[in-house]
């Protein structure tokens, strides 16, 4: 069974781990860059501007007010409802993912403030089995929206997902319905839902909760698509445009509202929250 | 599947004997009767405990009845409504009005093609955004006139291609799910063949979900799962078994509400019988739903989908 | 002022006028065909199947039960709110149109039964200034929907229109809003609105009431388009497909629900009304 | 328009004299003052009673402020939302959130281009179906958050082309009108330039309709009317006059609620002043509407459009 056996190990904390190395080499420009500098720069290469991969912890850190993080996820972990066994048993995959990421599941759910404005924010961890949506992620997203209703604040979801969690079979598929059901409730409460699509937002996550934002913001460099390139190429011998499934493609085709650079994402969210939060003057 | 081939051969042979029996006045009745018993026995052995992969093959059998076959048998006055009012009329997803034994209903149905030409037109049953938008339009129309919705699901999945992505297939499916959840009329979904992933669930988020005995309902195709998880397309049987995508398994897991029985060998062996069983199932569930108030239906629907999923709660 | 000065002349009757000639020559096949035969055949050439033009009176006759016609239009006639004068003064155009068609306006509004089922039905007369929608047509359409609400029956609108009535300027344009406003009310009453598009359904009529049918049926051979071919060619140097703005084009692009042959239109409406009218068995 | 050219020349001359006055220390104040008076007088004469066709020319003047100019002046924090969630992002019709002097509003605005490249992108301000569908989406979003809607109208009309017809421009405009009428928030439309036909009315069916003094609002362009009714494109002036498409005429006819004054010569002569007048007008009407309940607003809106039109009732 998974390594997180009780609540005390379960809570996510944003403590910075000591870096084992001081420098890293940018894959894009080849430059050796100072690691702390990179981290402070939203994981963007200070030399060439390349975006390095952000973990969910790093992502949430880059968006929220320091010290405002509070894990509000439910204390749940994945089951193995199908007894799924491919090359590895599913519980083993889960344990490896937990060990690799230090997270109990593929999503962090927190209450946090952004520029002093409260919000409930969910961030997917792509390194946790491809950020795939199983029962736990579905439940946390729903719980997050309900928490936003209780706190009467905005809900923000930062997607980074390969789609549904295959190993949970039909239960994973039905999380598309589950998250949509609770999303409808959030709408009835007239609370804003801001969907942030990052690299990659695909499959069942795209075809449900991520596409249902009142406002949909894509991070520059995001990959946004329903079907994988491989599947498309196998099914249909079609020439795909150069910008296929990029942020620019999504904007051009009306799928999203805005493309925002990583370094501007926090101020973008600030603007939106401010607009929705402030009381009308009259 | 050589066993199935044997069955087909035997069946053909019996048919030939029957013709002979008629035409030439020979009395072959005893032989025929014996062979029929043999055939029935072999069928039971072969199909009674079908492995998941065999179900997948039956669900995809090109002789299998498709949506329009059931519509013809169950909803004879089907009045088709075309078009999404946006840009197209998807022939892989049909919508319309119909009567079910005197009850007015709206139909949303995925339709595969029988031959290459029809499959070209129907994209092998893979709907594009215009199909899901047509479905969404139908849901709201049905709600206006308080017609319950019956959706017949039979798709390998939404169409994976450039046009789908250009027209926001993700958003179209999400909007379709949302509408299924929000419309204030009773809804019943039936998986009559393939219930492929998001393309199926888009019109499947219903108050009742039924499945034909040899239908499949899965987050991904066995081929897709094999390629991703086993890194080998040969491992489809293991993938199929692991996914627990058959009707009996899904019933066991509490995900669907009823399995509609098929004749041995599959629905195509006797479409009249299958359609009749489906019709009874639909009437039964529709009548049950009709006895509830719409508030009760909406509350139950919310609860059903709010609670779907399996996870463990950690101890304090 | 228009020739219809008081109500007694105003009511539309479906009396057949004596035909001055017995035969007419089909423009399509050249055959001389017996006029009464043509009329009994929905104005379709008995020889080649060509559709002849149907007046509004002929159209309504071809759809409703004999003897069920009752003019329910409001006793109103067009004003000349702009004092519009082009090559002719607008009142003169109106009078000519009235004399030509024997109708007070470009629409007949009737209560009538179709296969014994009650309905309120509006039919546009293309020969009355191109079936254009001015204040009178807008008012009659709205009145028709309100009449359908009072009688708790379906509303059917058969469009044949070049668009808004230019000579009534802004008032004509605003009929798009007016008819839409009342259409919304009909929808709230959950009464069906069947829009039948015939040759031609264009401009402001297409871009408002005609496109808002619960069910939209096009007669085979209908022309359905927002902008005229001439305008499109002038504005944009685009190659237009061969079936541009035909019934087939509209069906292919999801604009309408069905294409129905003229000879089948009555039975089509019968099916639809039947479906909506019959009480549920349980 | 030679008179307008004379005015421009005179204005330029005065400007030159002003520069001279500064740079060389010459005292030309008296002469400048005289010329300024003369210019003001000529302007008043020229513009005070503009013929309709001249208003059309001003409404279309490429120096005229466009939607984004007013947005920049009145709604500094404009937050644009792109895309119809269906297939595209129409650049001829912009939507977004903004604040109007502390009041949160949603904006729907038609935007022309300033140069050929921008006009290519913005289709000369002619929105396609994706534009009207984006507008419709914005209306429902605004309703969810109870933001009043302000629409800025400036279009020759909806885009007349193959793509528009393929994507059901007629249905898109009709749906947009319907949404404008159904959303339960206050709505204000302003015709800032051209209010061309169905393309304008699609986002113009508001609780209050304002017009800039030199805006036009018409069922058809003067060119179109001339071609159809006079069978001659030369007769545009007569057509323009006949259509009664100017703000003062429309106010007289009770079709619009207020005319926002422009400086002599047109809004482009002083955008700050024009924007300020527009802002005051918007605040005034928004405050008036905000004092009503939404039921009152919906009832008044229905009455307004149910009753629009002019006809004679026959005597009994
Ligand atoms: Zn670098
Ligand atoms: Zn003929």
XYZ file of C-alpha atoms in Angstrom, chain D:
316
model
C -16.856 68.303 -48.435
C -14.622 71.067 -49.772
C -15.794 73.197 -46.848
C -14.400 70.687 -44.391
C -11.107 70.793 -46.254
C -11.061 74.569 -45.928
C -11.591 74.162 -42.210
C -8.726 71.731 -41.959
C -6.469 74.071 -43.893
C -7.406 77.000 -41.713
C -6.825 74.925 -38.604
C -3.372 73.945 -39.845
C -2.558 77.578 -40.627
C -3.546 78.649 -37.107
C -1.359 75.921 -35.686
C 1.579 77.187 -37.719
C 1.004 80.703 -36.490
C 0.919 79.444 -32.911
C 4.278 77.744 -33.370
C 5.699 80.901 -34.929
C 4.303 82.903 -32.064
C 6.205 80.762 -29.585
C 9.494 80.242 -31.319
C 10.308 83.690 -32.619
C 8.822 85.850 -29.926
C 6.638 87.605 -32.501
C 3.326 88.681 -31.115
C 0.698 87.177 -33.372
C -1.865 86.703 -30.622
C -4.362 89.129 -32.034
C -4.246 87.611 -35.514
C -4.473 84.091 -34.091
C -7.393 85.011 -31.930
C -9.211 86.482 -34.899
C -8.588 83.433 -37.016
C -9.740 81.159 -34.205
C -13.010 83.005 -33.993
C -13.405 82.775 -37.723
C -12.715 79.033 -37.597
C -15.222 78.459 -34.821
C -17.851 80.369 -36.752
C -17.218 78.412 -39.943
C -17.361 75.162 -38.007
C -20.645 76.014 -36.440
C -22.083 76.895 -39.808
C -20.786 73.743 -41.414
C -21.661 71.238 -38.753
C -24.564 72.678 -36.844
C -27.072 71.286 -39.264
C -25.282 68.432 -40.864
C -27.028 66.669 -43.670
C -27.501 62.970 -43.081
C -24.926 61.965 -45.655
C -22.323 64.144 -43.959
C -23.051 62.335 -40.708
C -22.513 59.046 -42.506
C -19.144 60.319 -43.639
C -18.219 61.407 -40.149
C -19.438 58.130 -38.652
C -17.112 56.347 -41.051
C -14.226 58.773 -40.814
C -11.097 56.717 -40.371
C -9.813 59.250 -37.858
C -12.870 58.677 -35.710
C -12.289 57.102 -32.292
C -13.005 53.386 -32.279
C -14.198 51.171 -29.445
C -10.732 50.612 -27.984
C -10.154 54.360 -27.863
C -13.239 54.818 -25.700
C -12.368 51.759 -23.672
C -8.912 53.167 -23.028
C -10.414 56.462 -21.932
C -13.386 55.221 -19.923
C -12.501 51.687 -18.813
C -8.778 51.756 -18.089
C -8.639 48.264 -16.516
C -10.343 46.506 -19.426
C -9.666 42.767 -19.110
C -10.274 41.167 -22.462
C -11.706 37.661 -22.757
C -11.066 35.950 -26.049
C -12.767 33.217 -27.917
C -16.194 31.746 -28.476
C -15.191 28.335 -27.009
C -16.369 26.890 -30.309
C -13.903 27.580 -33.066
C -12.403 31.028 -33.077
C -11.637 34.424 -31.652
C -13.206 37.163 -33.715
C -11.103 40.315 -33.595
C -13.946 42.445 -34.934
C -15.878 41.945 -31.725
C -14.166 42.197 -28.371
C -15.473 41.156 -24.975
C -14.204 41.585 -21.467
C -14.654 42.856 -17.961
C -14.081 46.433 -16.862
C -14.943 49.013 -14.265
C -16.955 52.112 -14.928
C -16.167 54.566 -12.180
C -16.180 51.795 -9.601
C -19.068 49.810 -11.095
C -18.167 46.407 -12.484
C -19.410 45.865 -16.005
C -19.012 43.515 -18.925
C -18.064 45.014 -22.263
C -19.019 43.861 -25.734
C -17.486 46.044 -28.403
C -17.111 46.092 -32.152
C -13.720 47.226 -33.273
C -12.536 48.470 -36.654
C -8.926 48.540 -37.762
C -6.823 51.647 -38.161
C -4.642 50.434 -41.011
C -4.857 47.782 -43.722
C -3.132 45.127 -41.611
C -5.399 45.735 -38.656
C -8.430 45.860 -40.910
C -7.499 42.522 -42.355
C -7.386 41.115 -38.841
C -10.585 42.869 -37.810
C -12.497 42.401 -41.049
C -13.186 46.163 -41.138
C -15.285 45.753 -38.013
C -17.556 43.139 -39.534
C -18.029 40.332 -37.031
C -18.476 36.708 -38.049
C -20.576 34.075 -36.269
C -17.715 33.381 -33.877
C -17.898 37.046 -32.846
C -21.589 36.906 -32.063
C -21.121 33.612 -30.239
C -18.365 35.159 -28.170
C -20.753 38.006 -27.387
C -23.447 35.529 -26.369
C -20.988 33.731 -24.129
C -20.060 37.049 -22.519
C -23.712 37.863 -21.888
C -24.238 34.655 -19.944
C -20.986 35.113 -18.058
C -22.034 38.651 -17.123
C -25.402 37.377 -15.978
C -23.745 34.759 -13.767
C -21.794 37.454 -11.959
C -24.552 40.056 -12.189
C -22.447 42.533 -14.116
C -24.372 45.011 -16.260
C -23.473 44.919 -19.928
C -22.263 47.808 -21.995
C -22.047 47.211 -25.698
C -20.230 49.568 -28.032
C -21.522 49.308 -31.567
C -19.450 50.237 -34.585
C -19.889 48.020 -37.602
C -20.863 48.299 -41.241
C -22.740 45.054 -40.604
C -22.039 41.387 -40.014
C -19.375 39.978 -42.311
C -20.970 38.947 -45.597
C -18.920 36.018 -46.819
C -18.762 32.297 -47.317
C -17.434 31.587 -43.835
C -20.275 33.519 -42.236
C -22.907 31.577 -44.120
C -21.167 28.267 -43.411
C -21.223 29.040 -39.710
C -24.850 30.153 -39.663
C -24.506 33.886 -39.233
C -28.290 34.201 -39.270
C -28.647 31.812 -36.357
C -25.744 33.426 -34.512
C -27.274 36.905 -34.729
C -30.699 35.605 -33.744
C -29.205 33.809 -30.742
C -27.319 36.933 -29.756
C -30.490 39.065 -29.843
C -32.283 36.415 -27.814
C -29.561 36.391 -25.179
C -29.536 40.189 -24.988
C -33.247 40.033 -24.237
C -33.061 37.171 -21.766
C -30.107 37.953 -19.535
C -31.200 39.323 -16.237
C -28.764 42.211 -15.848
C -29.042 45.842 -16.944
C -27.857 46.463 -20.494
C -26.777 49.632 -22.246
C -25.857 49.864 -25.914
C -24.016 52.774 -27.452
C -23.690 53.367 -31.141
C -20.307 55.062 -31.328
C -19.975 55.031 -35.108
C -21.763 52.849 -37.580
C -24.742 50.850 -36.403
C -25.092 48.649 -39.431
C -28.168 46.498 -39.659
C -28.448 43.022 -38.090
C -24.777 43.075 -37.200
C -25.453 46.032 -34.914
C -28.812 45.048 -33.530
C -27.385 41.668 -32.477
C -25.706 43.385 -29.550
C -27.958 46.440 -29.481
C -31.203 45.128 -28.023
C -30.547 46.835 -24.696
C -32.449 48.540 -21.897
C -30.961 51.833 -22.968
C -29.662 52.733 -26.396
C -27.407 55.757 -26.637
C -25.810 57.238 -29.718
C -22.931 59.543 -30.289
C -24.108 62.636 -32.089
C -22.534 61.607 -35.379
C -23.289 57.930 -35.149
C -25.635 56.289 -37.621
C -28.014 53.397 -37.073
C -29.720 51.907 -40.062
C -31.461 48.902 -41.523
C -29.197 49.093 -44.557
C -26.256 51.192 -45.723
C -27.131 54.220 -47.873
C -25.154 52.535 -50.658
C -27.237 49.382 -50.352
C -30.490 51.315 -50.300
C -29.432 53.398 -53.293
C -28.510 50.300 -55.271
C -31.759 48.510 -54.443
C -34.303 51.321 -54.437
C -32.802 53.934 -56.727
C -30.963 51.397 -58.852
C -28.043 53.794 -58.733
C -25.116 53.969 -56.389
C -24.868 57.685 -57.027
C -28.019 58.373 -55.054
C -26.453 57.731 -51.644
C -27.230 61.192 -50.313
C -30.925 60.824 -51.001
C -30.836 57.327 -49.572
C -29.075 58.534 -46.434
C -31.604 61.319 -45.972
C -34.552 58.998 -46.545
C -33.351 56.401 -44.057
C -33.390 58.834 -41.123
C -30.350 57.179 -39.709
C -28.853 59.986 -37.643
C -28.908 60.293 -33.891
C -31.126 63.401 -33.694
C -33.670 61.812 -36.036
C -33.671 58.535 -34.131
C -34.089 60.408 -30.856
C -37.043 62.269 -32.362
C -38.578 58.963 -33.408
C -38.215 57.629 -29.881
C -35.946 54.796 -30.943
C -32.941 55.809 -28.875
C -32.725 57.267 -25.417
C -29.999 59.851 -25.566
C -27.623 61.566 -27.934
C -24.105 62.006 -26.613
C -22.753 65.299 -27.929
C -19.579 65.401 -29.989
C -17.328 68.387 -30.553
C -17.873 70.323 -33.750
C -16.415 68.380 -36.636
C -16.768 65.035 -34.913
C -15.497 62.943 -32.026
C -11.997 62.753 -33.472
C -11.576 66.484 -32.923
C -11.536 65.901 -29.191
C -11.670 62.356 -27.996
C -11.118 63.295 -24.358
C -14.193 65.490 -24.398
C -16.271 62.926 -26.271
C -15.216 60.090 -23.997
C -16.004 62.200 -20.971
C -19.507 62.935 -22.267
C -20.018 59.268 -23.056
C -18.811 58.270 -19.612
C -21.247 60.630 -17.942
C -24.057 59.280 -20.078
C -23.187 55.685 -19.235
C -22.966 56.417 -15.518
C -26.244 58.278 -15.595
C -28.166 55.484 -17.279
C -26.471 52.739 -15.346
C -27.326 54.452 -12.091
C -30.905 54.875 -13.191
C -31.140 51.207 -14.094
C -29.452 50.143 -10.879
C -32.225 51.753 -8.897
C -34.740 49.389 -10.428
C -35.269 45.769 -9.481
C -34.329 43.204 -12.107
C -38.006 42.354 -12.512
C -38.774 45.966 -13.321
C -35.925 46.042 -15.797
C -37.057 42.844 -17.489
C -40.639 44.066 -17.717
C -39.612 47.424 -19.168
C -37.291 45.734 -21.635
C -40.053 43.450 -22.804
C -42.492 46.297 -23.188
C -39.987 48.420 -25.059
C -39.336 45.822 -27.718
C -42.798 44.277 -27.785
C -44.158 47.673 -28.712
C -41.568 48.894 -31.193
C -42.926 49.712 -34.649
C -45.305 52.101 -36.375
C -48.529 51.096 -38.030
C -52.126 52.293 -38.368
C -55.052 50.527 -36.825
C -58.082 50.295 -39.084
C -61.401 51.643 -37.994
C -64.187 49.196 -37.226
